[in-house]
Amino acid sequence: MAPAALLSRSRKAYAAMRPKTPSARPQPTLLTAPIELAGDWGRMLEGAADQVVERMRHACLDGVRLVSDRQPTRLRVDEHTSGTPAIWLHPDGSGMAWIIVDIGERDWSKLAYQFGHELGHVLCNSWQPDARPAPPCQWLEEAMVEAHSLRGLGRLARSWKEAPPFAGDNAFGDAIARYRQDIIDRYTALADSQGLTRDAAAWFTDHRGEIEMPALNPFAQAMSLTILAEYDRAPDCIEALGALNRWPGRSGLAIGEYLRQWEANCAELQASPRLPVRLRELLRIV
């Protein structure tokens, strides 16, 4: 054998004997980031709230392509005994998304619902210190994350009936489904009374001043059902939420520019633009 061939073989043998460098650990995603509980959970069974939160996270995110480049490395779910659910914007430089809930003892439907809504805000990149909600487009994010929670509740109800987290508790899946349907019934009545179901563009024009109030107001509640229908019709459109709020001004832009920025960010992250395009069509935004 020629000396060059011997040298080549010896290099290969040496390379094979060297210890392999461990591959870098994959970065956590919103679906895999560890969850910690904080606050006052009362006399709940140990580990029960953890299981409900984890099951709801999977109900909301399983099958959703997570495209955001701003996903947290861990989640904190903090139970308060008063106040409203929220994202706590903490300027400590950490990668933790901090979700606040306010539920009754062992009120699993309410916990899943509140957590699913706030998890939707995290999905929309609204968990870092600069993520303060602002008009005129915060209502639209509220509608989208409310739909995100309602979709998750439906999936949670089905999975709970098939394989409950607590032994023999299959029937509670029906309670979750009723809790969800009660919300949908209220929002359906709102949508009908506001005129949304007849003509979404006229609804937006006629009520714009009230619609653009930065909260889950009655108009955002009504719109959440329209968005829920889009999620059900084309589940891949949910991935577009991960492209939200990656631009200066966030929800403070006028809706036309807001949708343009969103579509551009979908293109940048190679996410489906179906949802912003559909909303532009529905509301006739040019």
Coordinates of N, CA, C and O in Angstrom, one line a residue, residues 151-263:
R151 N -60.1 27.0 21.1 CA -59.7 25.9 20.4 C -59.1 24.8 21.3 O -59.4 23.6 21.2
G152 N -58.2 25.3 22.2 CA -57.5 24.4 23.1 C -58.5 23.7 24.0 O -58.3 22.5 24.3
L153 N -59.5 24.5 24.5 CA -60.5 23.9 25.4 C -61.2 22.7 24.7 O -61.5 21.7 25.4
G154 N -61.6 22.9 23.5 CA -62.2 21.8 22.7 C -61.4 20.6 22.6 O -61.9 19.5 22.8
R155 N -60.1 20.8 22.4 CA -59.2 19.6 22.2 C -59.0 19.0 23.6 O -58.9 17.8 23.8
L156 N -58.9 19.8 24.6 CA -58.7 19.3 26.0 C -59.9 18.5 26.5 O -59.7 17.4 27.1
A157 N -61.1 19.0 26.2 CA -62.3 18.2 26.6 C -62.3 16.8 26.0 O -62.6 15.8 26.6
R158 N -62.0 16.7 24.7 CA -61.9 15.4 24.0 C -60.9 14.5 24.6 O -61.1 13.3 24.9
S159 N -59.7 15.1 24.8 CA -58.6 14.2 25.4 C -58.9 13.8 26.8 O -58.5 12.7 27.3
W160 N -59.5 14.7 27.6 CA -59.8 14.4 29.0 C -60.8 13.2 29.0 O -60.7 12.3 29.9
K161 N -61.8 13.2 28.1 CA -62.8 12.1 28.1 C -62.1 10.8 27.8 O -62.4 9.7 28.3
E162 N -61.1 10.8 26.8 CA -60.4 9.6 26.4 C -59.4 9.1 27.4 O -59.3 7.9 27.6
A163 N -58.6 10.1 27.9 CA -57.5 9.7 28.8 C -57.4 10.8 29.9 O -56.5 11.6 29.8
P164 N -58.2 10.8 30.9 CA -58.1 11.8 31.9 C -56.8 11.8 32.7 O -56.3 10.7 32.9
P165 N -56.4 13.0 33.2 CA -55.1 13.0 34.0 C -55.3 12.4 35.4 O -54.4 12.1 36.0
F166 N -56.6 12.4 35.8 CA -56.9 11.8 37.1 C -57.8 10.6 36.9 O -58.8 10.6 36.2
A167 N -57.4 9.5 37.6 CA -58.1 8.2 37.4 C -59.6 8.3 37.5 O -60.1 8.9 38.5
G168 N -60.4 7.8 36.6 CA -61.8 7.8 36.7 C -62.5 9.1 36.5 O -63.7 9.2 36.8
D169 N -61.8 10.1 36.0 CA -62.4 11.4 35.8 C -62.8 11.7 34.4 O -62.9 12.9 34.0
N170 N -63.1 10.7 33.6 CA -63.4 10.9 32.2 C -64.6 11.9 32.0 O -64.6 12.7 31.1
A171 N -65.6 11.8 32.9 CA -66.8 12.6 32.7 C -66.5 14.1 32.8 O -67.3 14.9 32.3
F172 N -65.4 14.5 33.4 CA -65.1 15.9 33.5 C -64.8 16.5 32.2 O -64.9 17.7 32.0
G173 N -64.5 15.7 31.2 CA -64.4 16.2 29.8 C -65.6 16.9 29.3 O -65.6 17.9 28.6
D174 N -66.8 16.3 29.8 CA -68.1 17.0 29.4 C -68.2 18.3 30.1 O -68.8 19.2 29.5
A175 N -67.7 18.4 31.3 CA -67.8 19.7 32.0 C -67.0 20.8 31.3 O -67.4 21.9 31.2
I176 N -65.8 20.4 30.8 CA -65.0 21.3 30.1 C -65.7 21.8 28.8 O -65.7 22.9 28.4
A177 N -66.3 20.8 28.1 CA -67.0 21.1 26.9 C -68.2 22.1 27.2 O -68.4 23.0 26.4
R178 N -68.9 21.9 28.3 CA -70.0 22.8 28.6 C -69.5 24.2 28.9 O -70.1 25.2 28.5
Y179 N -68.4 24.3 29.7 CA -67.8 25.5 30.0 C -67.4 26.3 28.7 O -67.7 27.5 28.6
R180 N -66.8 25.6 27.8 CA -66.5 26.2 26.5 C -67.7 26.6 25.7 O -67.7 27.7 25.2
Q181 N -68.7 25.8 25.7 CA -69.9 26.1 24.9 C -70.6 27.3 25.5 O -71.2 28.1 24.8
D182 N -70.6 27.5 26.8 CA -71.2 28.7 27.4 C -70.6 29.9 26.9 O -71.3 30.9 26.7
I183 N -69.2 29.9 26.8 CA -68.5 31.1 26.3 C -68.9 31.3 24.9 O -69.2 32.5 24.5
I184 N -68.9 30.3 24.1 CA -69.2 30.4 22.7 C -70.7 30.9 22.5 O -70.9 31.8 21.6
D185 N -71.6 30.5 23.3 CA -73.0 31.0 23.2 C -73.1 32.5 23.5 O -73.8 33.2 22.8
R186 N -72.3 32.9 24.5 CA -72.3 34.3 24.8 C -71.8 35.2 23.7 O -72.3 36.2 23.3
Y187 N -70.7 34.7 23.1 CA -70.0 35.4 22.0 C -70.8 35.4 20.8 O -70.8 36.4 20.0
T188 N -71.5 34.3 20.5 CA -72.4 34.2 19.4 C -73.5 35.3 19.4 O -73.9 36.0 18.4
A189 N -74.1 35.4 20.6 CA -75.1 36.4 20.8 C -74.6 37.8 20.6 O -75.3 38.7 20.0
L190 N -73.4 38.1 21.0 CA -72.7 39.4 20.8 C -72.5 39.6 19.3 O -72.8 40.7 18.8
A191 N -72.0 38.6 18.6 CA -71.7 38.8 17.2 C -73.0 39.1 16.4 O -73.0 39.9 15.5
D192 N -74.1 38.4 16.8 CA -75.4 38.6 16.1 C -75.9 40.0 16.4 O -76.3 40.8 15.5
S193 N -75.8 40.5 17.6 CA -76.4 41.8 18.0 C -75.5 42.9 17.4 O -76.1 44.0 17.1
Q194 N -74.2 42.7 17.3 CA -73.4 43.8 16.8 C -73.4 43.9 15.2 O -73.0 44.8 14.7
G195 N -73.9 42.8 14.6 CA -73.9 42.8 13.1 C -72.7 42.2 12.5 O -72.6 42.2 11.3
L196 N -71.8 41.6 13.3 CA -70.6 41.0 12.7 C -70.9 39.8 11.8 O -70.3 39.6 10.8
T197 N -71.9 39.0 12.2 CA -72.2 37.8 11.3 C -72.8 38.2 10.0 O -72.8 37.4 9.1
R198 N -73.4 39.4 9.9 CA -74.0 39.8 8.6 C -72.9 40.4 7.7 O -72.9 40.1 6.5
D199 N -72.0 41.3 8.2 CA -71.0 41.9 7.3 C -69.9 42.4 8.2 O -70.0 43.4 8.9
A200 N -68.8 41.7 8.2 CA -67.7 42.0 9.0 C -67.1 43.4 8.7 O -66.7 44.1 9.7
A201 N -67.0 43.8 7.5 CA -66.4 45.0 7.1 C -67.3 46.2 7.6 O -66.8 47.2 8.2
A202 N -68.6 46.1 7.4 CA -69.5 47.1 7.9 C -69.5 47.2 9.4 O -69.5 48.3 10.0
W203 N -69.4 46.0 10.1 CA -69.3 46.0 11.5 C -68.0 46.8 12.0 O -68.1 47.6 12.9
F204 N -66.9 46.6 11.3 CA -65.7 47.2 11.7 C -65.8 48.7 11.5 O -65.4 49.6 12.3
T205 N -66.4 49.1 10.4 CA -66.5 50.6 10.1 C -67.5 51.3 11.1 O -67.2 52.3 11.6
D206 N -68.6 50.6 11.3 CA -69.6 51.2 12.2 C -69.2 51.3 13.7 O -69.6 52.2 14.4
H207 N -68.4 50.4 14.1 CA -68.0 50.3 15.6 C -66.5 50.5 15.8 O -66.1 50.2 16.9
R208 N -65.8 51.1 14.9 CA -64.4 51.1 15.0 C -63.9 51.7 16.3 O -62.9 51.2 16.9
G209 N -64.4 52.8 16.7 CA -64.0 53.5 17.9 C -64.1 52.6 19.2 O -63.2 52.6 20.0
E210 N -65.2 51.8 19.2 CA -65.3 50.8 20.4 C -64.5 49.6 20.2 O -63.9 49.1 21.1
I211 N -64.4 49.1 18.9 CA -63.6 47.9 18.7 C -62.2 48.1 19.1 O -61.5 47.2 19.6
E212 N -61.6 49.3 18.8 CA -60.1 49.5 19.0 C -59.7 49.8 20.4 O -58.6 50.2 20.7
M213 N -60.6 49.6 21.4 CA -60.3 49.7 22.8 C -59.4 48.6 23.1 O -59.7 47.4 22.8
P214 N -58.2 48.8 23.8 CA -57.2 47.7 24.0 C -57.5 46.7 25.1 O -56.9 46.7 26.1
A215 N -58.5 45.9 24.8 CA -58.8 44.8 25.8 C -59.7 43.8 25.1 O -60.0 43.9 24.0
L216 N -60.0 42.7 25.9 CA -60.9 41.7 25.4 C -62.3 42.2 25.5 O -63.1 41.8 26.3
N217 N -62.6 43.3 24.8 CA -63.9 44.0 24.9 C -64.9 43.1 24.1 O -64.6 42.1 23.5
P218 N -66.2 43.5 24.2 CA -67.3 42.7 23.6 C -67.1 42.5 22.1 O -67.5 41.5 21.5
F219 N -66.5 43.5 21.4 CA -66.3 43.3 20.0 C -65.1 42.3 19.7 O -65.2 41.5 18.8
A220 N -64.1 42.4 20.5 CA -63.0 41.4 20.4 C -63.5 40.0 20.7 O -63.2 39.0 20.1
Q221 N -64.4 39.9 21.7 CA -65.0 38.6 22.0 C -65.8 38.0 20.8 O -65.7 36.9 20.5
A222 N -66.6 38.9 20.2 CA -67.4 38.5 19.0 C -66.5 38.0 17.9 O -66.7 37.0 17.3
M223 N -65.4 38.8 17.6 CA -64.5 38.5 16.6 C -63.7 37.2 16.8 O -63.3 36.5 15.9
S224 N -63.6 36.8 18.1 CA -62.8 35.6 18.4 C -63.5 34.3 17.8 O -62.8 33.4 17.4
L225 N -64.8 34.4 17.6 CA -65.5 33.2 17.0 C -65.2 33.1 15.5 O -65.1 32.1 14.9
T226 N -65.1 34.3 14.8 CA -64.7 34.3 13.4 C -63.3 33.7 13.2 O -63.1 33.0 12.3
I227 N -62.4 34.1 14.1 CA -61.1 33.6 14.1 C -61.0 32.1 14.4 O -60.3 31.4 13.8
L228 N -61.8 31.7 15.4 CA -61.8 30.3 15.8 C -62.3 29.5 14.5 O -61.7 28.4 14.3
A229 N -63.2 30.0 13.8 CA -63.6 29.2 12.6 C -62.5 29.1 11.6 O -62.4 28.1 10.9
E230 N -61.6 30.1 11.5 CA -60.5 30.0 10.6 C -59.5 29.0 11.1 O -58.9 28.2 10.3
Y231 N -59.3 29.0 12.4 CA -58.4 28.0 13.0 C -58.9 26.6 12.7 O -58.1 25.7 12.4
D232 N -60.2 26.4 12.8 CA -60.8 25.0 12.6 C -60.7 24.7 11.1 O -60.5 23.5 10.7
R233 N -60.9 25.7 10.2 CA -60.9 25.4 8.8 C -59.5 25.2 8.3 O -59.3 24.3 7.4
A234 N -58.5 25.9 8.8 CA -57.1 25.8 8.3 C -56.2 25.9 9.4 O -55.6 27.0 9.7
P235 N -55.9 24.8 10.2 CA -55.1 24.8 11.4 C -53.7 25.4 11.2 O -53.1 25.9 12.1
D236 N -53.2 25.3 10.0 CA -51.8 25.8 9.7 C -51.8 27.3 9.9 O -50.7 27.9 10.1
C237 N -52.9 28.0 9.9 CA -52.9 29.5 10.0 C -52.5 29.9 11.4 O -52.1 31.1 11.6
I238 N -52.6 29.0 12.4 CA -52.2 29.4 13.7 C -50.8 29.7 13.8 O -50.4 30.6 14.7
E239 N -49.9 29.1 13.0 CA -48.5 29.4 13.1 C -48.2 30.9 12.9 O -47.1 31.4 13.3
A240 N -49.1 31.6 12.2 CA -48.8 33.0 11.9 C -48.7 33.8 13.2 O -48.2 34.9 13.2
L241 N -49.3 33.4 14.3 CA -49.3 34.1 15.6 C -47.8 34.3 16.0 O -47.5 35.3 16.7
G242 N -47.0 33.3 15.7 CA -45.6 33.5 16.1 C -44.8 34.5 15.3 O -43.7 34.9 15.7
A243 N -45.4 35.1 14.3 CA -44.8 36.2 13.5 C -45.3 37.5 13.9 O -44.9 38.5 13.4
L244 N -46.2 37.6 14.9 CA -46.7 38.9 15.4 C -45.7 39.6 16.3 O -44.8 39.1 16.9
N245 N -45.8 41.0 16.2 CA -45.2 41.9 17.2 C -43.7 41.8 17.1 O -43.0 42.1 18.2
R246 N -43.1 41.6 16.0 CA -41.6 41.5 15.8 C -41.2 42.9 15.2 O -40.1 42.9 14.7
W247 N -42.0 43.9 15.2 CA -41.7 45.2 14.6 C -41.8 46.3 15.6 O -42.6 46.2 16.6
P248 N -41.1 47.4 15.4 CA -41.3 48.6 16.3 C -42.8 49.0 16.2 O -43.4 49.0 15.2
G249 N -43.3 49.4 17.4 CA -44.7 49.9 17.4 C -45.7 48.8 17.7 O -46.8 49.1 18.2
R250 N -45.4 47.5 17.5 CA -46.2 46.4 17.8 C -47.7 46.7 17.5 O -48.0 47.0 16.3
S251 N -48.6 46.6 18.5 CA -50.0 46.8 18.2 C -50.4 48.3 18.1 O -51.6 48.6 17.9
G252 N -49.4 49.2 18.2 CA -49.7 50.6 18.2 C -49.9 51.1 16.8 O -50.2 52.3 16.6
L253 N -49.7 50.3 15.8 CA -49.8 50.7 14.4 C -51.3 50.7 13.9 O -52.1 49.9 14.5
A254 N -51.6 51.5 13.0 CA -53.0 51.5 12.4 C -53.1 50.1 11.7 O -52.1 49.5 11.3
I255 N -54.3 49.6 11.6 CA -54.6 48.2 11.2 C -54.0 47.9 9.9 O -53.5 46.8 9.6
G256 N -54.0 48.8 8.9 CA -53.5 48.5 7.6 C -52.0 48.2 7.7 O -51.5 47.2 7.1
E257 N -51.3 49.1 8.4 CA -49.8 48.9 8.5 C -49.5 47.6 9.4 O -48.6 46.9 9.2
Y258 N -50.3 47.4 10.4 CA -50.2 46.3 11.3 C -50.3 45.0 10.5 O -49.4 44.1 10.6
L259 N -51.3 44.9 9.6 CA -51.4 43.7 8.8 C -50.3 43.6 7.8 O -49.8 42.4 7.5
R260 N -49.8 44.7 7.2 CA -48.7 44.6 6.3 C -47.4 44.1 7.0 O -46.7 43.3 6.5
Q261 N -47.2 44.6 8.2 CA -46.0 44.2 8.9 C -46.1 42.7 9.3 O -45.1 42.0 9.2
W262 N -47.3 42.3 9.7 CA -47.5 40.9 10.0 C -47.2 40.0 8.8 O -46.5 39.0 8.9
E263 N -47.8 40.3 7.7 CA -47.5 39.5 6.5 C -46.1 39.5 6.1 O -45.5 38.4 5.7

